[in-house]
Short mmCIF file of C-alpha atoms and ligand atoms in Angstrom, two decimals:
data_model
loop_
_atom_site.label_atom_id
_atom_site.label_comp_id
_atom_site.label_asym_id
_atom_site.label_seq_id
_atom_site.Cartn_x
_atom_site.Cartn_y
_atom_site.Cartn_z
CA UNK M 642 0.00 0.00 0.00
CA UNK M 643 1.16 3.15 -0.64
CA UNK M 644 -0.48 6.87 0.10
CA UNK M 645 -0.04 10.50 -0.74
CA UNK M 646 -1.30 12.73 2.70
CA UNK M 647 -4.73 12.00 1.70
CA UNK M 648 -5.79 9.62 0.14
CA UNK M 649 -4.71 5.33 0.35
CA UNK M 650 -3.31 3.54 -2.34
CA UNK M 651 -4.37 -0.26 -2.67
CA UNK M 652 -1.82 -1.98 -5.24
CA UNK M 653 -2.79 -5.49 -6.55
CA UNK M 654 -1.24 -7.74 -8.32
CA UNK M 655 -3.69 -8.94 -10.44
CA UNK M 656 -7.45 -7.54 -11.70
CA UNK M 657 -8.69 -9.94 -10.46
CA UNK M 658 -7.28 -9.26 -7.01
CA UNK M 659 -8.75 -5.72 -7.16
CA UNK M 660 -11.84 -6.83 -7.89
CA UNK M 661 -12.12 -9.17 -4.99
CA UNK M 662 -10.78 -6.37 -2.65
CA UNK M 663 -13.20 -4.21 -4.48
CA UNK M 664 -16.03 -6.17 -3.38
CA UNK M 665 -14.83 -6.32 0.08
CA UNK M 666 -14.50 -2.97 0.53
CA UNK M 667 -17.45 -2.04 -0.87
CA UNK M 668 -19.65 -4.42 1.09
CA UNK M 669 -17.94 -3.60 4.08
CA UNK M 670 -18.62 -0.30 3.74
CA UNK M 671 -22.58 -0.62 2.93
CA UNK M 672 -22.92 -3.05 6.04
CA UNK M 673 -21.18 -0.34 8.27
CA UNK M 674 -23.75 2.14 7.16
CA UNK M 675 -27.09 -0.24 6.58
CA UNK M 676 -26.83 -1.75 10.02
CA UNK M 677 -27.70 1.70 11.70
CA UNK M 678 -30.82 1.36 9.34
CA UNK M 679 -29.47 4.37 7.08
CA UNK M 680 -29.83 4.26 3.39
CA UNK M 681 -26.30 4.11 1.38
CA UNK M 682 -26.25 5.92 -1.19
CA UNK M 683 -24.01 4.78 -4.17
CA UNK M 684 -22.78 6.46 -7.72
CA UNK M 685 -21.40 4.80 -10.45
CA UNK M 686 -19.12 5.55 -13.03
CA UNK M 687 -19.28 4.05 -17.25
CA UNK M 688 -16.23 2.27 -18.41
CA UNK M 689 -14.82 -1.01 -17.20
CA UNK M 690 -15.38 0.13 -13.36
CA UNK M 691 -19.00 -2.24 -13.63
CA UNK M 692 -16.46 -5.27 -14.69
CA UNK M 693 -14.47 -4.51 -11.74
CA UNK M 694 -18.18 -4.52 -9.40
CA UNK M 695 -18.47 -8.20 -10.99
CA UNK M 696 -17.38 -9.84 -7.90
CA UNK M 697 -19.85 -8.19 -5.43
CA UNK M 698 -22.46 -9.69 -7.47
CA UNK M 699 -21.31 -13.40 -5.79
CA UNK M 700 -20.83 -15.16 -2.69
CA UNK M 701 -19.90 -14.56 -0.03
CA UNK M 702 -21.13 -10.18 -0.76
CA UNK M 703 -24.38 -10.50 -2.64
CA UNK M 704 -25.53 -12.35 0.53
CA UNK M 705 -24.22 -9.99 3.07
CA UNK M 706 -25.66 -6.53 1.26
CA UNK M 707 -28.99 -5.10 1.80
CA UNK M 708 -29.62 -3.82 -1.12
CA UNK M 709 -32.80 -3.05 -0.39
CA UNK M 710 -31.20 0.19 1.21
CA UNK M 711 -29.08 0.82 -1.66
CA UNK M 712 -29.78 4.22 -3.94
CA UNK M 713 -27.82 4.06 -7.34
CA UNK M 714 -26.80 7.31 -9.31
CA UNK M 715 -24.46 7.90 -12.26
CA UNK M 716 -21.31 10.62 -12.20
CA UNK M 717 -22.03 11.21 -15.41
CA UNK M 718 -24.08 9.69 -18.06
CA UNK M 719 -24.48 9.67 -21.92
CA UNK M 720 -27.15 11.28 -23.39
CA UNK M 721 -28.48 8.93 -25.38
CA UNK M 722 -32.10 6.37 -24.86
CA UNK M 723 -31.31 4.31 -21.96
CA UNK M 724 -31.21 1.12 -24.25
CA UNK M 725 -28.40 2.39 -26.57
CA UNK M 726 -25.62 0.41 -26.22
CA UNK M 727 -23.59 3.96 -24.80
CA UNK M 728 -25.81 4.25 -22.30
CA UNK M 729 -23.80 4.01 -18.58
CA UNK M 730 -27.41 2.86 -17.21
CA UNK M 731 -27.89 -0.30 -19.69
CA UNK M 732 -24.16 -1.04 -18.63
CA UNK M 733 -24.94 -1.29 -14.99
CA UNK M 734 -28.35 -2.91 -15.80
CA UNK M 735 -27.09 -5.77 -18.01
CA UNK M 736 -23.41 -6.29 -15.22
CA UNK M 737 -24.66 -5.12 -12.13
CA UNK M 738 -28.33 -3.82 -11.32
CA UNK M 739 -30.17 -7.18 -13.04
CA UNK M 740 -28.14 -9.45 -10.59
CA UNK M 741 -29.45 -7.60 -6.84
CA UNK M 742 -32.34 -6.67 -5.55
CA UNK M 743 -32.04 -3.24 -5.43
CA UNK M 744 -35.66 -1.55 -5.61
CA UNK M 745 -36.38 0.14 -9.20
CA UNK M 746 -37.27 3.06 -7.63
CA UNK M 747 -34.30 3.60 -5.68
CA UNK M 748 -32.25 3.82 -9.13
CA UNK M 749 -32.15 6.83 -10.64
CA UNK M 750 -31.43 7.51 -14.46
CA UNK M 751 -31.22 10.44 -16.48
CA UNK M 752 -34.50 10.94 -18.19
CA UNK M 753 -33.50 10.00 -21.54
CA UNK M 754 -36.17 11.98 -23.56
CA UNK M 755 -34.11 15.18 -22.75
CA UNK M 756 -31.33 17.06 -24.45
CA UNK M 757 -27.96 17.23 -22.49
CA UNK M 758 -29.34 20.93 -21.27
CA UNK M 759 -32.46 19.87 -19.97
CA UNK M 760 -31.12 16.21 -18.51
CA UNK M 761 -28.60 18.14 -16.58
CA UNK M 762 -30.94 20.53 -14.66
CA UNK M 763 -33.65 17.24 -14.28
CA UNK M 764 -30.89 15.30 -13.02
CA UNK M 765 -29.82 18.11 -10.70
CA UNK M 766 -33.34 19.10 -9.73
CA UNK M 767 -33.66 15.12 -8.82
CA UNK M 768 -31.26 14.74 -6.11
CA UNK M 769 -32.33 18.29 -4.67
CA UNK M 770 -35.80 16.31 -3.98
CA UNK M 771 -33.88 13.66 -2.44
CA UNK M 772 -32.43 16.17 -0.31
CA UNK M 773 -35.87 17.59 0.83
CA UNK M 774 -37.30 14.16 1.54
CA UNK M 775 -34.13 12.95 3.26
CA UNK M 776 -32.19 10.49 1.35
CA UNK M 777 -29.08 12.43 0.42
CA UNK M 778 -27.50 14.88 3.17
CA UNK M 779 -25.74 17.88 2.17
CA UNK M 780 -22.56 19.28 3.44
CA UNK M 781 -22.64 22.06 6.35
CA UNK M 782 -20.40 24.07 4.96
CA UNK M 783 -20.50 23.86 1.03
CA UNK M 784 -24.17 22.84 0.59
CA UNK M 785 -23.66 20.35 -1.69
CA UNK M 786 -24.77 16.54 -1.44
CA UNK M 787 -22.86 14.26 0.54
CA UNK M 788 -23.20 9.96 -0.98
CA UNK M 789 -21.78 7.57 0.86
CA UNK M 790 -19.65 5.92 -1.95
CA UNK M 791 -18.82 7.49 -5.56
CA UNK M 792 -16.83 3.91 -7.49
CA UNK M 793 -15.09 6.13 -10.13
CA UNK M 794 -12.72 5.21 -12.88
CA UNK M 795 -10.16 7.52 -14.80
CA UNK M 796 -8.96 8.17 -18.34
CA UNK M 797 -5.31 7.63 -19.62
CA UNK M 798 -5.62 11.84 -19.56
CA UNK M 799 -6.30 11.39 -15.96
CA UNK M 800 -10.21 12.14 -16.45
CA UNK M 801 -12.86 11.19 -14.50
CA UNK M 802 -16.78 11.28 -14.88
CA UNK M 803 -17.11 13.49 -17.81
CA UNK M 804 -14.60 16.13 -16.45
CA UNK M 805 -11.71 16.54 -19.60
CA UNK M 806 -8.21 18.19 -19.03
CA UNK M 807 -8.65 21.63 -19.82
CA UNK M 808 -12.20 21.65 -19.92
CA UNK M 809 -14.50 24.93 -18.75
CA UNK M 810 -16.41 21.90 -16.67
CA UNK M 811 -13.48 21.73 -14.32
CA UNK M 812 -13.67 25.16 -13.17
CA UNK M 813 -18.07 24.71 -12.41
CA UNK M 814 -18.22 26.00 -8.74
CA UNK M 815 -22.05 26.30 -8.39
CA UNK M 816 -23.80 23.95 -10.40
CA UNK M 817 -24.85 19.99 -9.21
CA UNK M 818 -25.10 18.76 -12.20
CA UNK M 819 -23.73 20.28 -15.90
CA UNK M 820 -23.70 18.77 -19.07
CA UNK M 821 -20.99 18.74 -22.07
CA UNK M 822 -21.40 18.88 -25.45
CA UNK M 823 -17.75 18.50 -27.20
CA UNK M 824 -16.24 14.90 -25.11
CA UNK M 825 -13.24 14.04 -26.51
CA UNK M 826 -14.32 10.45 -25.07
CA UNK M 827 -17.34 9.60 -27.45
CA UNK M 828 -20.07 10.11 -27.10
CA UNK M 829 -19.81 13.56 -27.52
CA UNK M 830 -22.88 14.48 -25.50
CA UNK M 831 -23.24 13.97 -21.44
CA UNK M 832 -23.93 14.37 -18.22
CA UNK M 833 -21.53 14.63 -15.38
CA UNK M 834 -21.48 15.54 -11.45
CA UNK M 835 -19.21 18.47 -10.45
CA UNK M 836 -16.25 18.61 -8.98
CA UNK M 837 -17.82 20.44 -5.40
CA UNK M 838 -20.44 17.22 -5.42
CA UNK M 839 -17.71 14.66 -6.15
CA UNK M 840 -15.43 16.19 -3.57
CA UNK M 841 -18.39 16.27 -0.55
CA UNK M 842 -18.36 12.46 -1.31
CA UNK M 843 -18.31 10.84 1.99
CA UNK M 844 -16.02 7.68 0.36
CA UNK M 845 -14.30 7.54 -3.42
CA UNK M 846 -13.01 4.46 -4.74
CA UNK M 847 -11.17 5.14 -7.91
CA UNK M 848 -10.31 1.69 -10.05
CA UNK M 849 -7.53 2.45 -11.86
CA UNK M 850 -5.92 -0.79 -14.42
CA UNK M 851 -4.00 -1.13 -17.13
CA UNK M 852 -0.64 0.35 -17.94
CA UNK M 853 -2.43 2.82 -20.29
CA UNK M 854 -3.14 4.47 -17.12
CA UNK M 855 0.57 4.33 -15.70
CA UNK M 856 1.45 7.74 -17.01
CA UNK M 857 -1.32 9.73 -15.82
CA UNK M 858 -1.09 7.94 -11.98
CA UNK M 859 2.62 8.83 -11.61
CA UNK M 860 1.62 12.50 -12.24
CA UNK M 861 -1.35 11.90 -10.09
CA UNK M 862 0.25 9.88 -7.53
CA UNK M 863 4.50 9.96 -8.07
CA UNK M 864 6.92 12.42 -5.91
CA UNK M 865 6.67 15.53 -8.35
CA UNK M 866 3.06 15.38 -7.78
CA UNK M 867 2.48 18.71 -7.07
CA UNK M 868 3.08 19.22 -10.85
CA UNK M 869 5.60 22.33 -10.71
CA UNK M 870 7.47 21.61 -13.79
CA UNK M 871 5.05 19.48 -15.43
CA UNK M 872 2.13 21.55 -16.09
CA UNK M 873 -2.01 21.80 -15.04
CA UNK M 874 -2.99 19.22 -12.38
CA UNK M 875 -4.85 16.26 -13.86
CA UNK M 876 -9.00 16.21 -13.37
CA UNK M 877 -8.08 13.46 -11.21
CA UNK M 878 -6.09 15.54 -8.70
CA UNK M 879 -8.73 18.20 -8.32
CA UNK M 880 -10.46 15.59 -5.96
CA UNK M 881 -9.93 16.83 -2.70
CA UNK M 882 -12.49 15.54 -0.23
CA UNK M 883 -13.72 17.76 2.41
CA UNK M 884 -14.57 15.52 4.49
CA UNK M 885 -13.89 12.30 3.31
CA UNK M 886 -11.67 9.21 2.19
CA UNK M 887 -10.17 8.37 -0.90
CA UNK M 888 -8.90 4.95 -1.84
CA UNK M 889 -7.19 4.05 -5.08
CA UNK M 890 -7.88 0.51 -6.19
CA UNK M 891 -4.97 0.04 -8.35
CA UNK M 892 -3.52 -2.98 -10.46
CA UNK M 893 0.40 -3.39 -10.92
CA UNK M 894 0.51 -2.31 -14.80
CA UNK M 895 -1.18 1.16 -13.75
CA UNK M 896 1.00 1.55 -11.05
CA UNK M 897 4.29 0.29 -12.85
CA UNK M 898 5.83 3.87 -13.34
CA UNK M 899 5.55 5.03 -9.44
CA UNK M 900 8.77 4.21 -7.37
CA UNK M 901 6.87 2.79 -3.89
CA UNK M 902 8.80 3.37 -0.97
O1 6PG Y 1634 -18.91 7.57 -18.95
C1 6PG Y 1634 -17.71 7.30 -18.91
O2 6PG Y 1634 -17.01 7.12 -19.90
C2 6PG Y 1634 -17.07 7.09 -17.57
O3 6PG Y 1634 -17.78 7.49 -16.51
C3 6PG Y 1634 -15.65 7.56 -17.58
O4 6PG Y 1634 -15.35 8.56 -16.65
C4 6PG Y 1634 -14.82 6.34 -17.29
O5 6PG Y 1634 -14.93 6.00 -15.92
C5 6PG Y 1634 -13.37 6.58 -17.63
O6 6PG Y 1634 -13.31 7.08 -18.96
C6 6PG Y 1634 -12.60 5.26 -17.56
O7 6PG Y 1634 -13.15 4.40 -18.53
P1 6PG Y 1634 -12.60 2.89 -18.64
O8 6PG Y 1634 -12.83 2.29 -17.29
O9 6PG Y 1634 -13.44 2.26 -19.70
O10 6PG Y 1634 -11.15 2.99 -18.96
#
């Protein structure tokens, strides 16, 4: 294991490894916060990070998680129908959501009949219900929404949700929820969280594998981290929890070009 100040680095040989320790952090986690009879409140990320999920799905988790506290969102979301195969929601349906009972009406989608405009300020007026009736919190001092557990994976530039290196997005102080028109990650058109929501996150595992990912982890994670000759921080190392803890899940190829002490 290794850490910067704040956050803790889990290295792993294997995927398959991660994905086991994934699991077992993730259902430790839920059972910490279900067993005071509170609802947990989990947001998912596209990409391979609902592969990495696929062991929570099995014994020994799936029978140890009460999912029937469980409330699913997405950091970011294409904006396309829900049953295109682009669409973040039909790739946590078909890997994840059809495999536990998680009530339907605890998962929350984009409402897919919207342009990226209009799904944004749904999607943000959504969760500011769930703050009136009680299922999210928000933070004391920045206002913004507070979920127990945002499972997040990065780009080789070091993106995550739909927030791009050198993107206007990155700099959105107010706003929940914003949208993008111009990915450089097709599809062009999405959704995505902010960075003030992602960093009130109570818990962020980020899955990082793959040695495509090696270059942008050493900036994010290596000794000159604080980036003084190498340029503008990485969307990845504007996360900076408030109040919160941040866990790397990392494999050995994405890790391969930091020297662990
Ligand atoms: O909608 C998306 O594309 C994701 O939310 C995105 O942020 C993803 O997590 C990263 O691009 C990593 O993708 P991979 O895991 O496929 O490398």
């Amino acid at each position: 294991m290794a850490s910067k100040e704040d956050q803790k680095v889990l290295i792993f040989d294997t995927e398959e490894e991660l994905s086991i320790s994934l699991a077992e952090y993730t259902a430790k986690l839920s059972n910490k916060i279900t067993s005071h009879g509170a609802t947990f409140t989990v947001v998912l990320s596209g990409g391979t990070l609902i592969d990495s999920l696929r062991k929570l799905v099995g014994s020994p988790y799936v029978d140890s998680v009460d999912w029937a506290k469980w409330h699913v969102f997405w950091v970011d979301e294409r904006v396309v129908p829900k049953d295109h195969p682009d669409s973040n929601y039909k790739l946590a349906l078909d890997g994840f959501l059809s495999k536990v009972p998680i009530p339907a009406d605890q998962v929350y989608a984009i409402n897919d009949t919207l342009p990226p405009e209009g799904a944004a300020d749904d999607y943000e007026a959504c969760l500011k219900y769930l703050v009136r009736t009680g299922i999210l919190n928000v933070s004391a001092t920045s206002g913004f929404p507070i979920f127990d557990l945002m499972l997040l994976g990065m780009g080789p530039d070091g993106h995550i949700a739909s927030l791009f290196p050198g993107h206007p997005l990155l700099n959105e102080k107010e706003r929940w929820v914003t949208y993008i028109k111009d990915s450089p990650k097709p599809p062009p058109q999405r959704i995505t969280f902010t960075f003030p929501v992602i960093n009130a996150s109570a818990n962020i595992f980020l899955v990082v594998n793959g040695a495509e990912l090696a270059d942008a982890v050493k900036k994010a994670l290596g000794h000159d981290h604080n980036n003084s000759e190498s340029g503008a921080l990485l969307p990845v190392q504007r996360v900076s929890l408030e109040n919160g803890e941040f866990t790397w899940f990392a494999d050995k190829d994405a890790t391969s070009k930091l020297e662990i002490k």
